[in-house]
Coordinates of C-alpha atoms in Angstrom, one line a residue:
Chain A
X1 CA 60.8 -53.4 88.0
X2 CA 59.3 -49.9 87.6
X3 CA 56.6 -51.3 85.4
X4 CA 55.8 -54.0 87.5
X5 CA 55.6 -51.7 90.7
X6 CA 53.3 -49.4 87.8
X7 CA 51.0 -52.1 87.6
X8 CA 51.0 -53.3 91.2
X9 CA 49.6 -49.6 92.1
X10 CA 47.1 -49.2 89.7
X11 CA 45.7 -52.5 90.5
X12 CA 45.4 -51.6 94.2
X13 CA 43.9 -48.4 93.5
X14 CA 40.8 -50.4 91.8
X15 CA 40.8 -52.8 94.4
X16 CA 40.3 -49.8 97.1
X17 CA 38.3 -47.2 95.3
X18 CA 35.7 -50.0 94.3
X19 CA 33.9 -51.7 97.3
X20 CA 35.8 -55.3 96.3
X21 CA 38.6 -55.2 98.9
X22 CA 36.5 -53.8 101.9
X23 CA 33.9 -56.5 101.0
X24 CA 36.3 -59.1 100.9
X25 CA 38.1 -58.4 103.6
X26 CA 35.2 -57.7 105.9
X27 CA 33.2 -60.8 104.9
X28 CA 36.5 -62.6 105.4
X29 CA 37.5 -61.7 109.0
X30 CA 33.4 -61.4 109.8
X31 CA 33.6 -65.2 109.0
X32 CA 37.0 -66.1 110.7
X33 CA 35.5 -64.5 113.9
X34 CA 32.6 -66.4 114.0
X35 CA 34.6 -69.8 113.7
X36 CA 36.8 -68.7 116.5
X37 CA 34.1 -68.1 119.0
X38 CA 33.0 -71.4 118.1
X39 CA 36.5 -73.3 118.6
X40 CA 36.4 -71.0 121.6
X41 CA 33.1 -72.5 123.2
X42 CA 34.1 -76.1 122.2
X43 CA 37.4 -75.7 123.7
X44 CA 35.9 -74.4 126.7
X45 CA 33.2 -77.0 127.1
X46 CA 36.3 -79.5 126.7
X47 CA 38.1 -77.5 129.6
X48 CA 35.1 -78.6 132.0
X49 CA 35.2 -82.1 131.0
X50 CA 39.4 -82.3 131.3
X51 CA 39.5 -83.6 135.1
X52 CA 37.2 -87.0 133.6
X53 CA 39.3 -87.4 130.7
X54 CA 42.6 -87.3 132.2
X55 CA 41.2 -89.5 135.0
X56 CA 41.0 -91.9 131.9
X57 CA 44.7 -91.0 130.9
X58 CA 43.5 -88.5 128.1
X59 CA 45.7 -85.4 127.9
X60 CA 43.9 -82.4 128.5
X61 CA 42.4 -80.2 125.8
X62 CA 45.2 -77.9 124.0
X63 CA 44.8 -74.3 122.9
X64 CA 47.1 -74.9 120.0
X65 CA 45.5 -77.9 118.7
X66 CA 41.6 -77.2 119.5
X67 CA 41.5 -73.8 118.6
X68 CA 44.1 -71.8 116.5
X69 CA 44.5 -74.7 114.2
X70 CA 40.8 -75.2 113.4
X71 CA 41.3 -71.4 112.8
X72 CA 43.5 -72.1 110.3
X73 CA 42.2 -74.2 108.5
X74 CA 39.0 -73.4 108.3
X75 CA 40.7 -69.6 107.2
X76 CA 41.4 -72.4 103.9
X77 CA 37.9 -73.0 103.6
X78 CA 36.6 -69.8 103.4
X79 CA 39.8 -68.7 101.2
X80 CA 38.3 -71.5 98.3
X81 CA 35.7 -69.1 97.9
X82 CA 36.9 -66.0 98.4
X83 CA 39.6 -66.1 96.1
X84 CA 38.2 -66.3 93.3
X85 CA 36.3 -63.1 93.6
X86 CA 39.4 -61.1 94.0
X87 CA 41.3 -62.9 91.1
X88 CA 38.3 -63.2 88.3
X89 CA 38.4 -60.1 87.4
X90 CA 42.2 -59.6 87.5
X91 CA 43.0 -60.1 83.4
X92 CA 39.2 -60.6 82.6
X93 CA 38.1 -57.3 82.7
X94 CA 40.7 -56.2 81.1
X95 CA 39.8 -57.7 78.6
X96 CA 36.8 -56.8 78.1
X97 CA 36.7 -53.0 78.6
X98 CA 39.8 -52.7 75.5
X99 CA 42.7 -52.0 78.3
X100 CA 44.3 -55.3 77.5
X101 CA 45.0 -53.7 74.4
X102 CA 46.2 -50.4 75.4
X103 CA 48.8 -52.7 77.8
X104 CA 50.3 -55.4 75.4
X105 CA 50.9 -52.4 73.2
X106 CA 52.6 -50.3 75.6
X107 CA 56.9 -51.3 76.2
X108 CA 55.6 -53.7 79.2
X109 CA 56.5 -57.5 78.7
X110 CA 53.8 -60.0 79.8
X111 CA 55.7 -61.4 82.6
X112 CA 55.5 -57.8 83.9
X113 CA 51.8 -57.6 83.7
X114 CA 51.4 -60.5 85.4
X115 CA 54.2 -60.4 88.4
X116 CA 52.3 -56.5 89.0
X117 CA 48.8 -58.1 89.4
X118 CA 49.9 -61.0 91.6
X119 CA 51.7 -58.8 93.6
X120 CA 49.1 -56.6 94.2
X121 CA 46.9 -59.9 95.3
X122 CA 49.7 -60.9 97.5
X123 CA 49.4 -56.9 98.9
X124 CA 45.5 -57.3 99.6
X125 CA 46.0 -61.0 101.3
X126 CA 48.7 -60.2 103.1
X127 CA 46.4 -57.2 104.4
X128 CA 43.5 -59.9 104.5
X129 CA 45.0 -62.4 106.5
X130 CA 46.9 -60.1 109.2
X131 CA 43.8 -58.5 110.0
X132 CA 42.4 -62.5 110.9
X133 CA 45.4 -62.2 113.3
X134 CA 43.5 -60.6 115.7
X135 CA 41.9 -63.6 117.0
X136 CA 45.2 -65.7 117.3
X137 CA 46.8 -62.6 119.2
X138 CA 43.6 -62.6 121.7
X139 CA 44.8 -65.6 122.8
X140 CA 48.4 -65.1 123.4
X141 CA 47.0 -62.0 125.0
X142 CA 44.6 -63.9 127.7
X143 CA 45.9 -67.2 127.3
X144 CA 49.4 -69.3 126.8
X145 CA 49.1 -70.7 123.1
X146 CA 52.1 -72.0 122.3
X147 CA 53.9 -68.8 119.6
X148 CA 55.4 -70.4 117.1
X149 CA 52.9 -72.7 115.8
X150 CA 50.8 -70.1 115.2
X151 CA 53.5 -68.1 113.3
X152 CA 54.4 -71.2 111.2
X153 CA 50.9 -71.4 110.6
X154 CA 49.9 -68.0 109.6
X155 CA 52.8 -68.4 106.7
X156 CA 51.6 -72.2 105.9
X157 CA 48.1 -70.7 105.2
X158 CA 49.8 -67.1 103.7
X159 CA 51.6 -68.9 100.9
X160 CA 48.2 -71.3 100.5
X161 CA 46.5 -67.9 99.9
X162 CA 48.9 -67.0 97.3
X163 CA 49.0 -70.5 95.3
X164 CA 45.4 -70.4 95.1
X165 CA 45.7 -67.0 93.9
X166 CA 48.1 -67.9 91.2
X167 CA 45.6 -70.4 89.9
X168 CA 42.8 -68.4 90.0
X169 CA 44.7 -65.4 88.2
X170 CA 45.8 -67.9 85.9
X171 CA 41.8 -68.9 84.5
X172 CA 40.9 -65.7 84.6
X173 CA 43.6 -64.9 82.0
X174 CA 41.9 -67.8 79.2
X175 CA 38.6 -65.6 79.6
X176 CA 36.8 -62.9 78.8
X177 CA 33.9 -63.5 81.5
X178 CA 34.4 -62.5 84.6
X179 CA 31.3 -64.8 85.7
X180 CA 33.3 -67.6 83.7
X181 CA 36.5 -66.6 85.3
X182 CA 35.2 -66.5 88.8
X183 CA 33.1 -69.9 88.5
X184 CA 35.9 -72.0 86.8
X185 CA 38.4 -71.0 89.5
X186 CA 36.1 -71.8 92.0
X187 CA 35.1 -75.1 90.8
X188 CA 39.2 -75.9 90.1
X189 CA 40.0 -74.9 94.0
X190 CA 37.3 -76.8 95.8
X191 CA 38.2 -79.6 93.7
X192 CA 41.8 -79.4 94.7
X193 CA 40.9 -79.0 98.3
X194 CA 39.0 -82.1 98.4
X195 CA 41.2 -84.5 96.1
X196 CA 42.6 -86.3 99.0
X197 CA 39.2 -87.3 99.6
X198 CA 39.4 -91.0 97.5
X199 CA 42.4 -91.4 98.6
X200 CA 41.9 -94.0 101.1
X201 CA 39.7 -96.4 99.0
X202 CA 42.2 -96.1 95.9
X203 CA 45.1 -96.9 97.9
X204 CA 48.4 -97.7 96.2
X205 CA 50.2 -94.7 93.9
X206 CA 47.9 -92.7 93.4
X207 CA 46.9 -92.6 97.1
X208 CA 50.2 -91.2 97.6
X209 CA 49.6 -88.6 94.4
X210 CA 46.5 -87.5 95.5
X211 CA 47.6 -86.5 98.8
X212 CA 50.7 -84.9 97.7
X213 CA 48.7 -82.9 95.9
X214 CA 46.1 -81.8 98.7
X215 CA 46.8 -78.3 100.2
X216 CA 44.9 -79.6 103.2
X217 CA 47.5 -82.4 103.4
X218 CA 50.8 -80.0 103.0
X219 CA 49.4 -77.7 105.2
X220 CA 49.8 -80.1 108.3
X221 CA 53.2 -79.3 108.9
X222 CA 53.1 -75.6 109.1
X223 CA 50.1 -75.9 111.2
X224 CA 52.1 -78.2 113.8
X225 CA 55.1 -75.5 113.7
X226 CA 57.1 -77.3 111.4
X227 CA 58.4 -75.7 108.2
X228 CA 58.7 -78.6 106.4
X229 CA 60.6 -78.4 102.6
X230 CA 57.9 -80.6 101.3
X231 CA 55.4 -78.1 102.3
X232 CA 57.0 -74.8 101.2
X233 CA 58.5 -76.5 97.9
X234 CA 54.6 -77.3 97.1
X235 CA 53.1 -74.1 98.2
X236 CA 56.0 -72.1 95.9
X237 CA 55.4 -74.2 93.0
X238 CA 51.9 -74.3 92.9
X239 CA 52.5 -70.4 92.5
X240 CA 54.8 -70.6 90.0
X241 CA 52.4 -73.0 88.2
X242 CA 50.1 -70.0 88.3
X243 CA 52.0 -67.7 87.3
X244 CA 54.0 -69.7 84.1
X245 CA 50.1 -70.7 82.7
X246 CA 49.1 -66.9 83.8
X247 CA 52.0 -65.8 81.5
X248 CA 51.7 -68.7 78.6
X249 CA 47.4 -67.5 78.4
X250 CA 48.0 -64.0 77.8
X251 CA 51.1 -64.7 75.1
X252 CA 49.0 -67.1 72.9
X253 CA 45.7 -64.8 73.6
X254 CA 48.3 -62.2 70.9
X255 CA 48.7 -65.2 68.5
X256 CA 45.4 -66.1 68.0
Chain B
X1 CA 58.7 -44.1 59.2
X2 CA 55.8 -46.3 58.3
X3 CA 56.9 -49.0 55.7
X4 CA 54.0 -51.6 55.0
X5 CA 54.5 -54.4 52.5
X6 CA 52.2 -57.1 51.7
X7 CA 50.8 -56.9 55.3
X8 CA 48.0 -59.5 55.5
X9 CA 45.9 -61.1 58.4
X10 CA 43.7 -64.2 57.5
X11 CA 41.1 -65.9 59.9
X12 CA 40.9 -69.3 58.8
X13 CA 39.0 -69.0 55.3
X14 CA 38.4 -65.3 56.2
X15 CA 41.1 -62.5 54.7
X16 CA 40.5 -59.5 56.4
X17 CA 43.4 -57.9 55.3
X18 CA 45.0 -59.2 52.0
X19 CA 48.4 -58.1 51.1
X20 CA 48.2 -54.1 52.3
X21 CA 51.4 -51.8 51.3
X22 CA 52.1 -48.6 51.8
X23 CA 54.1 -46.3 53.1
X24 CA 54.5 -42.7 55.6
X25 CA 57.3 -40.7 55.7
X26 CA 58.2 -38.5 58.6
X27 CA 56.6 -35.8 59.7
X28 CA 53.1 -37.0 57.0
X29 CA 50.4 -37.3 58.3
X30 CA 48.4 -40.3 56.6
X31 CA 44.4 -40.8 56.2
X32 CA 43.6 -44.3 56.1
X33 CA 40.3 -44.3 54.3
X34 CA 37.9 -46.6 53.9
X35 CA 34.3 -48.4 54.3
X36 CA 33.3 -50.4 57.5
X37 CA 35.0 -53.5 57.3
X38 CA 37.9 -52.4 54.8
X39 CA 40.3 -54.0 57.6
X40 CA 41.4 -50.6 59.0
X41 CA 41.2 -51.9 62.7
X42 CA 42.8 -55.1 61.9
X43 CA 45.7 -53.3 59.8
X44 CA 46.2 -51.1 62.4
X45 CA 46.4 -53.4 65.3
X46 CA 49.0 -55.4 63.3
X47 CA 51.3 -51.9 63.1
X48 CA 50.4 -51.0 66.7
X49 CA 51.5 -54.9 67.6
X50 CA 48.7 -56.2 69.1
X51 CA 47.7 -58.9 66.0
X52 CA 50.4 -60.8 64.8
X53 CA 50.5 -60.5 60.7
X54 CA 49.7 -64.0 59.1
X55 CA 52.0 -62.8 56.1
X56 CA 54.0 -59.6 54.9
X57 CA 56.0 -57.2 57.1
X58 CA 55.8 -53.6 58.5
X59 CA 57.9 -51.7 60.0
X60 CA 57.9 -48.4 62.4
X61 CA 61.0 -46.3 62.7
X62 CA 63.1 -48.8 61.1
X63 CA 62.0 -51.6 63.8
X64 CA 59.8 -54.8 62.5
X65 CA 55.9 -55.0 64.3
X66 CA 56.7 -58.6 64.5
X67 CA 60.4 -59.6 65.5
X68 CA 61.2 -55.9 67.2
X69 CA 58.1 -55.6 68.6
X70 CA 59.3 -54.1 72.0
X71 CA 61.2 -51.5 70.0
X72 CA 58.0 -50.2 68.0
X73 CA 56.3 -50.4 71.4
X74 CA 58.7 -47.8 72.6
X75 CA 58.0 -45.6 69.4
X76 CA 54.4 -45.7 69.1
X77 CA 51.6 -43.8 70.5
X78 CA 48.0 -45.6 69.6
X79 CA 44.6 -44.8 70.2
X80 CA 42.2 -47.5 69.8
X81 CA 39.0 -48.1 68.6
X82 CA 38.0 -47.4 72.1
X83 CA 39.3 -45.3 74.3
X84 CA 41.1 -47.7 77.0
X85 CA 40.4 -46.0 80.1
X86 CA 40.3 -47.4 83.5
X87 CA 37.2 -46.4 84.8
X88 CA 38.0 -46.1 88.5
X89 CA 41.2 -43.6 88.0
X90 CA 41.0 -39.6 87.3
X91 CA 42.2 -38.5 84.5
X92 CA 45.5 -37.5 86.1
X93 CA 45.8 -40.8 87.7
X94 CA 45.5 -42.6 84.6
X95 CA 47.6 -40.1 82.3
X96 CA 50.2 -40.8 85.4
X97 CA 49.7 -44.6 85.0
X98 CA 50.4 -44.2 81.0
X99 CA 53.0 -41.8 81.8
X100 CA 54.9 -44.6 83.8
X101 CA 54.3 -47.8 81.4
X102 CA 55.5 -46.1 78.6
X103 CA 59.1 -44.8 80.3
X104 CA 58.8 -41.2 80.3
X105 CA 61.1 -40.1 82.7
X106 CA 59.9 -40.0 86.4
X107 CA 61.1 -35.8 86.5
X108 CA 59.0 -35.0 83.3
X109 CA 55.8 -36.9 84.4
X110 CA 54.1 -34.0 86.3
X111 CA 55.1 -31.7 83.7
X112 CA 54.2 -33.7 80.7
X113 CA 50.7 -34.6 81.9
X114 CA 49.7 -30.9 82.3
X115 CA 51.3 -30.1 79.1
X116 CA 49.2 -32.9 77.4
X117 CA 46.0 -32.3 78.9
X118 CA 46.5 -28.3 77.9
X119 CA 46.8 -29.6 74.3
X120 CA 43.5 -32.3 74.4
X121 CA 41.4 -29.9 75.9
X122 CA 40.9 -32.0 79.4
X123 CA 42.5 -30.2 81.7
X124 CA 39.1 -28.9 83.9
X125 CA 38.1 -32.6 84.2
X126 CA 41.6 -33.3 85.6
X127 CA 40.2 -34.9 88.9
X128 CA 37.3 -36.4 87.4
X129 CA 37.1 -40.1 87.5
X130 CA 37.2 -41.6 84.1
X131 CA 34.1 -43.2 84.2
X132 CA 32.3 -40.2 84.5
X133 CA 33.6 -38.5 81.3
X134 CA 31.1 -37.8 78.4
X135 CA 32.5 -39.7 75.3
X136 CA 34.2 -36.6 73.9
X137 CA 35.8 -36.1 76.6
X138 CA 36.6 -39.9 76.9
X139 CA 38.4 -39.5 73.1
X140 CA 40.3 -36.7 74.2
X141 CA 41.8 -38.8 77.0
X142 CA 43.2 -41.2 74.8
X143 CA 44.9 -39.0 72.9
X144 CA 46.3 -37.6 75.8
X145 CA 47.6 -40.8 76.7
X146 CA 48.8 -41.5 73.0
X147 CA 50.9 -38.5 73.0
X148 CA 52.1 -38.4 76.6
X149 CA 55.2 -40.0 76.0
X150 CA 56.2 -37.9 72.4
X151 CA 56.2 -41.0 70.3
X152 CA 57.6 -40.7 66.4
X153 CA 54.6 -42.5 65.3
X154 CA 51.5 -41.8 66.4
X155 CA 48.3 -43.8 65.0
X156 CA 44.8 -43.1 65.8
X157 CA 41.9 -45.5 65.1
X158 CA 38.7 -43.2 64.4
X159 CA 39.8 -40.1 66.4
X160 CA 37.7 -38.1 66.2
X161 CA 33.9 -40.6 66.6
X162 CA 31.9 -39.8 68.9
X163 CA 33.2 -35.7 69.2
X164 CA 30.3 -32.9 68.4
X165 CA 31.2 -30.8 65.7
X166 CA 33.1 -28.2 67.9
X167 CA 35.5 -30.1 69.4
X168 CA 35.6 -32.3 65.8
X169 CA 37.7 -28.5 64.5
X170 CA 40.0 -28.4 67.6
X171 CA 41.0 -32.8 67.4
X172 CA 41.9 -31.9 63.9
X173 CA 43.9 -28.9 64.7
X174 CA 45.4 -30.7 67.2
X175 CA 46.3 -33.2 64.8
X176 CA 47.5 -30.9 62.0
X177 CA 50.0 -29.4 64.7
X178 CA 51.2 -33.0 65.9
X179 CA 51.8 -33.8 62.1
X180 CA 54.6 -31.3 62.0
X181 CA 57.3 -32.9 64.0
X182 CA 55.2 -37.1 64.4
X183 CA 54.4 -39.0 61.9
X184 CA 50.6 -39.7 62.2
X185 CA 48.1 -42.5 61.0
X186 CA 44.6 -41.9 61.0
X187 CA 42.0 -44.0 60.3
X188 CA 38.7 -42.7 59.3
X189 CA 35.6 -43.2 57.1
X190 CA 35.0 -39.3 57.0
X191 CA 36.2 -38.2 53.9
X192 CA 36.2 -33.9 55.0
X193 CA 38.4 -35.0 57.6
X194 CA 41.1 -36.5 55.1
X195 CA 41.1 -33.2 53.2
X196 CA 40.9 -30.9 56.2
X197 CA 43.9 -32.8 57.9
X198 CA 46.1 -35.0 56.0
X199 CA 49.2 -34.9 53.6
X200 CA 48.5 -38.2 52.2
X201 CA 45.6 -40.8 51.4
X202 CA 45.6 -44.1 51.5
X203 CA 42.1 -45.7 50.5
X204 CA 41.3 -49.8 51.6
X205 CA 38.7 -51.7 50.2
X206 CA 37.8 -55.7 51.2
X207 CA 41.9 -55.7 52.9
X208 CA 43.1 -54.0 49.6
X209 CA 44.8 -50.7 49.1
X210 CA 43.3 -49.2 45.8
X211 CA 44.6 -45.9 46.1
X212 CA 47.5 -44.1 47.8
X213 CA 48.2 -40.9 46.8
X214 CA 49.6 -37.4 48.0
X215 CA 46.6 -35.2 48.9
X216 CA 47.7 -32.1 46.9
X217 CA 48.3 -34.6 43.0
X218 CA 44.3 -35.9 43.6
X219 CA 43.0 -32.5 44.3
X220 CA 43.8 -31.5 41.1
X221 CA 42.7 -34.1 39.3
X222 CA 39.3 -34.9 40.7
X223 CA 38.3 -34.7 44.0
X224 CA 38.9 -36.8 47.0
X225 CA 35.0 -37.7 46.8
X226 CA 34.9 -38.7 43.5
X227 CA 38.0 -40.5 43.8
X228 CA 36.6 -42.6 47.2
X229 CA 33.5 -43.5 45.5
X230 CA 35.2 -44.5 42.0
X231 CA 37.8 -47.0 43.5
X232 CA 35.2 -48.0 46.4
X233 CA 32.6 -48.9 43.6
X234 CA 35.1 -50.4 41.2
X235 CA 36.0 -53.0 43.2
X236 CA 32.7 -54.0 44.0
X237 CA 31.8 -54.1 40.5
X238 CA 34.5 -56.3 39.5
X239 CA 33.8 -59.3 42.1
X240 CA 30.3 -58.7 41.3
X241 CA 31.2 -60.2 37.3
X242 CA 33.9 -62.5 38.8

């Protein structure tokens, strides 16, 4: 435990001496703000058309649904590319500048190296994404969103953050490039965002596989306020998945 | 302390290490001579645990490199090649850092890293980030960091590269004075340093030992020179006819 809180610490000190984490973070909530003013304007241009379409028996425009949950989700978007700039150089570098070495030969187990990265992620998403709650409090603030939606939602899109993490920590650990690392992750998330995609025209099983397997998909649930097992059970083991290949890269990287 | 026998690391066709054996006892402190590309790295990565052997075994303070691997970790200080320092962390930071990884106890930390950067000579760039450091200074660090915890074995790859010839005297003194309670492995291709430091030779040429000897038996034979260039050349000579 000590070594993992060891590594968690030095890890966040590079994150916050060099510019990565304010440049993240900054590019991340400067791009969440400028999707909620636009779900804000849409919303409100829907507001002034409510009387005609509830004249036609159309329900009248939701907070909830028109603007914290395209919030959300486009928070995923933006997360696909973001992620991988935080997680490529993670092992990577390591590598690269000798440290690696100085760490597998020091009385710290590989598990331990890699639970006190992706903790220290975890530490600068968390950070990340409760900053974007700004926007959704503005609302409860000057408007009546329903709460727990939005709470439900904030973890569905928290533990998102963290499974894409895992993966992306998990390439940069078969590299030595962080430009390799970074790329490769990058490629591997947007394809895994989109794989629902052909699922309509293939139809059958792997229709059903395909959108199991879609983030975009399993994050419906938590965005509607429902903590559905399916979803967390998906979001936890696509972590795990992370983490076990994280784990098994750096143990064969010795054996080679 | 350091028992090596038949230690050998092969890359596909390539044998960069071929069957090494030798041996340190406590308190000795070793010269691991040789040419570039003897195998002194590779040898010493396999006793510091970082490259699995292909064949033979080693073991540090009675613990194998390969099946008690954590146990030598806990024993062993080791400098690499490279210093591995993290670029964005002072030098107190990072000595801190070490200090924790390698279990000294959380109540002899602060005490332990002045002590350590008194003995390496670092202690007025204390606050200065590592990536700043001159390469000297940069060397020094890592020793600091390889000593920090008071291993029994300590083994340095090329200590003392990269040092002018001033702070070349005070690594070696440093060394001598660590030799008298560690057991110390050095690798070098400077053959003054063997003779100004070390108790005990061990020369490798193409991932073969051809000579291990006490200092003090060669001196009076021939010198350490003569001796280097003899086995060095010998070798050479033979898989030049074969």
């Amino acid at each position: 435990m000590r070594n993992i809180w060891a590594i968690c610490k030095r890890e966040l000190l590079s994150f916050f001496v060099s510019p990565i984490a304010y440049f993240v973070i900054t590019g991340f909530t400067l791009l969440v703000g400028f999707f909620f003013f636009n779900y804000l304007s849409y919303f409100q241009r829907a507001q002034q058309m409510a009387p005609m379409l509830e004249m036609r028996g159309g329900e009248a425009p939701n907070l909830n649904q028109y603007v914290i949950e395209g919030v959300f989700q486009t928070m995923v978007v933006i997360l696909v590319f973001l992620i991988p700039l935080l997680t490529m150089r993670t092992i990577a570098e390591e590598k690269r500048k000798g440290t690696f070495e100085l760490l597998i030969t020091s009385p710290v187990s590989v598990g331990e190296i890699v639970l006190g990265k992706f903790a220290s992620i975890a530490i600068v998403l968390l950070a990340m994404l409760s900053a974007a709650l700004i926007f959704p409090a503005l609302l409860v603030e000057f408007g009546n969103p329903e709460v727990p939606p939005i709470l439900s939602g904030f973890l569905g899109v928290l533990l998102c953050s963290l499974g894409f993490a895992s993966i992306g920590m998990a390439v940069s650990s078969f590299t030595e490039n962080q430009v390799v690392a970074g790329v490769a992750s990058m490629v591997t998330l947007l394809l895994l965002y989109v794989i629902q995609a052909p699922a309509e025209s293939l139809g059958g099983t792997w229709a059903e596989v395909f959108q199991y397997i879609s983030p975009i998909e399993q994050l419906q649930d938590p965005l509607r306020g429902v903590l559905s097992l399916k979803s967390m059970s998906y979001f936890l083991s696509m972590i795990l998945l992370g983490l076990f290949l994280s784990r098994r890269a750096l143990e064969a990287y010795r054996w080679r | 302390m350091i028992e090596v026998s038949g230690l050998s690391k092969s890359y596909g066709d390539y044998q960069a290490v071929a069957g090494i054996s030798f041996s340190a006892q406590k308190g000795e402190v070793v010269g691991f001579l040789g040419p570039n590309g003897a195998g002194k790295t590779t040898t010493i990565r396999m006793l510091a645990t970082y490259l699995p052997p292909t064949a033979g075994t080693a073991t540090i303070a009675g613990f194998s490199v390969t099946t008690q691997a954590d146990e030598v970790r806990r024993r062993i200080g080791y400098l690499p090649e490279n210093p591995p320092l993290y670029g964005e962390m002072t030098v107190r930071e990072y000595l801190k850092f070490i200090a924790e990884i390698k279990g000294v106890p959380r109540s002899a930390t602060s005490k332990r890293i002045e002590e350590v950067m008194e003995r390496c000579f670092v202690a007025d760039v204390a606050n200065k980030l590592c990536q700043h450091l001159s390469r000297g200074y940069r060397q020094r660090v890592g020793l600091a960091q390889a000593i920090i915890h008071d291993p029994e074995v300590i083994i340095l790859d090329e200590p003392t590269s990269g040092l002018d010839p001033n702070q070349i005297i005070k690594i070696r003194q440093l060394i001598k004075s660590l030799g008298e309670n560690h057991t110390v492995l050095l690798s070098t291709h400077i053959l003054p340093e063997v003779s100004a430091v070390c108790d005990k030779v061990v020369i490798v040429n193409r991932g073969r030992v051809v000579v291990e000897s006490q200092l003090s038996q060669l001196s009076r034979e021939k010198s350490l020179e003569q001796v280097f260039l003899e086995s060095v050349s010998q070798e050479d000579s033979v898989d030049a006819a074969a």
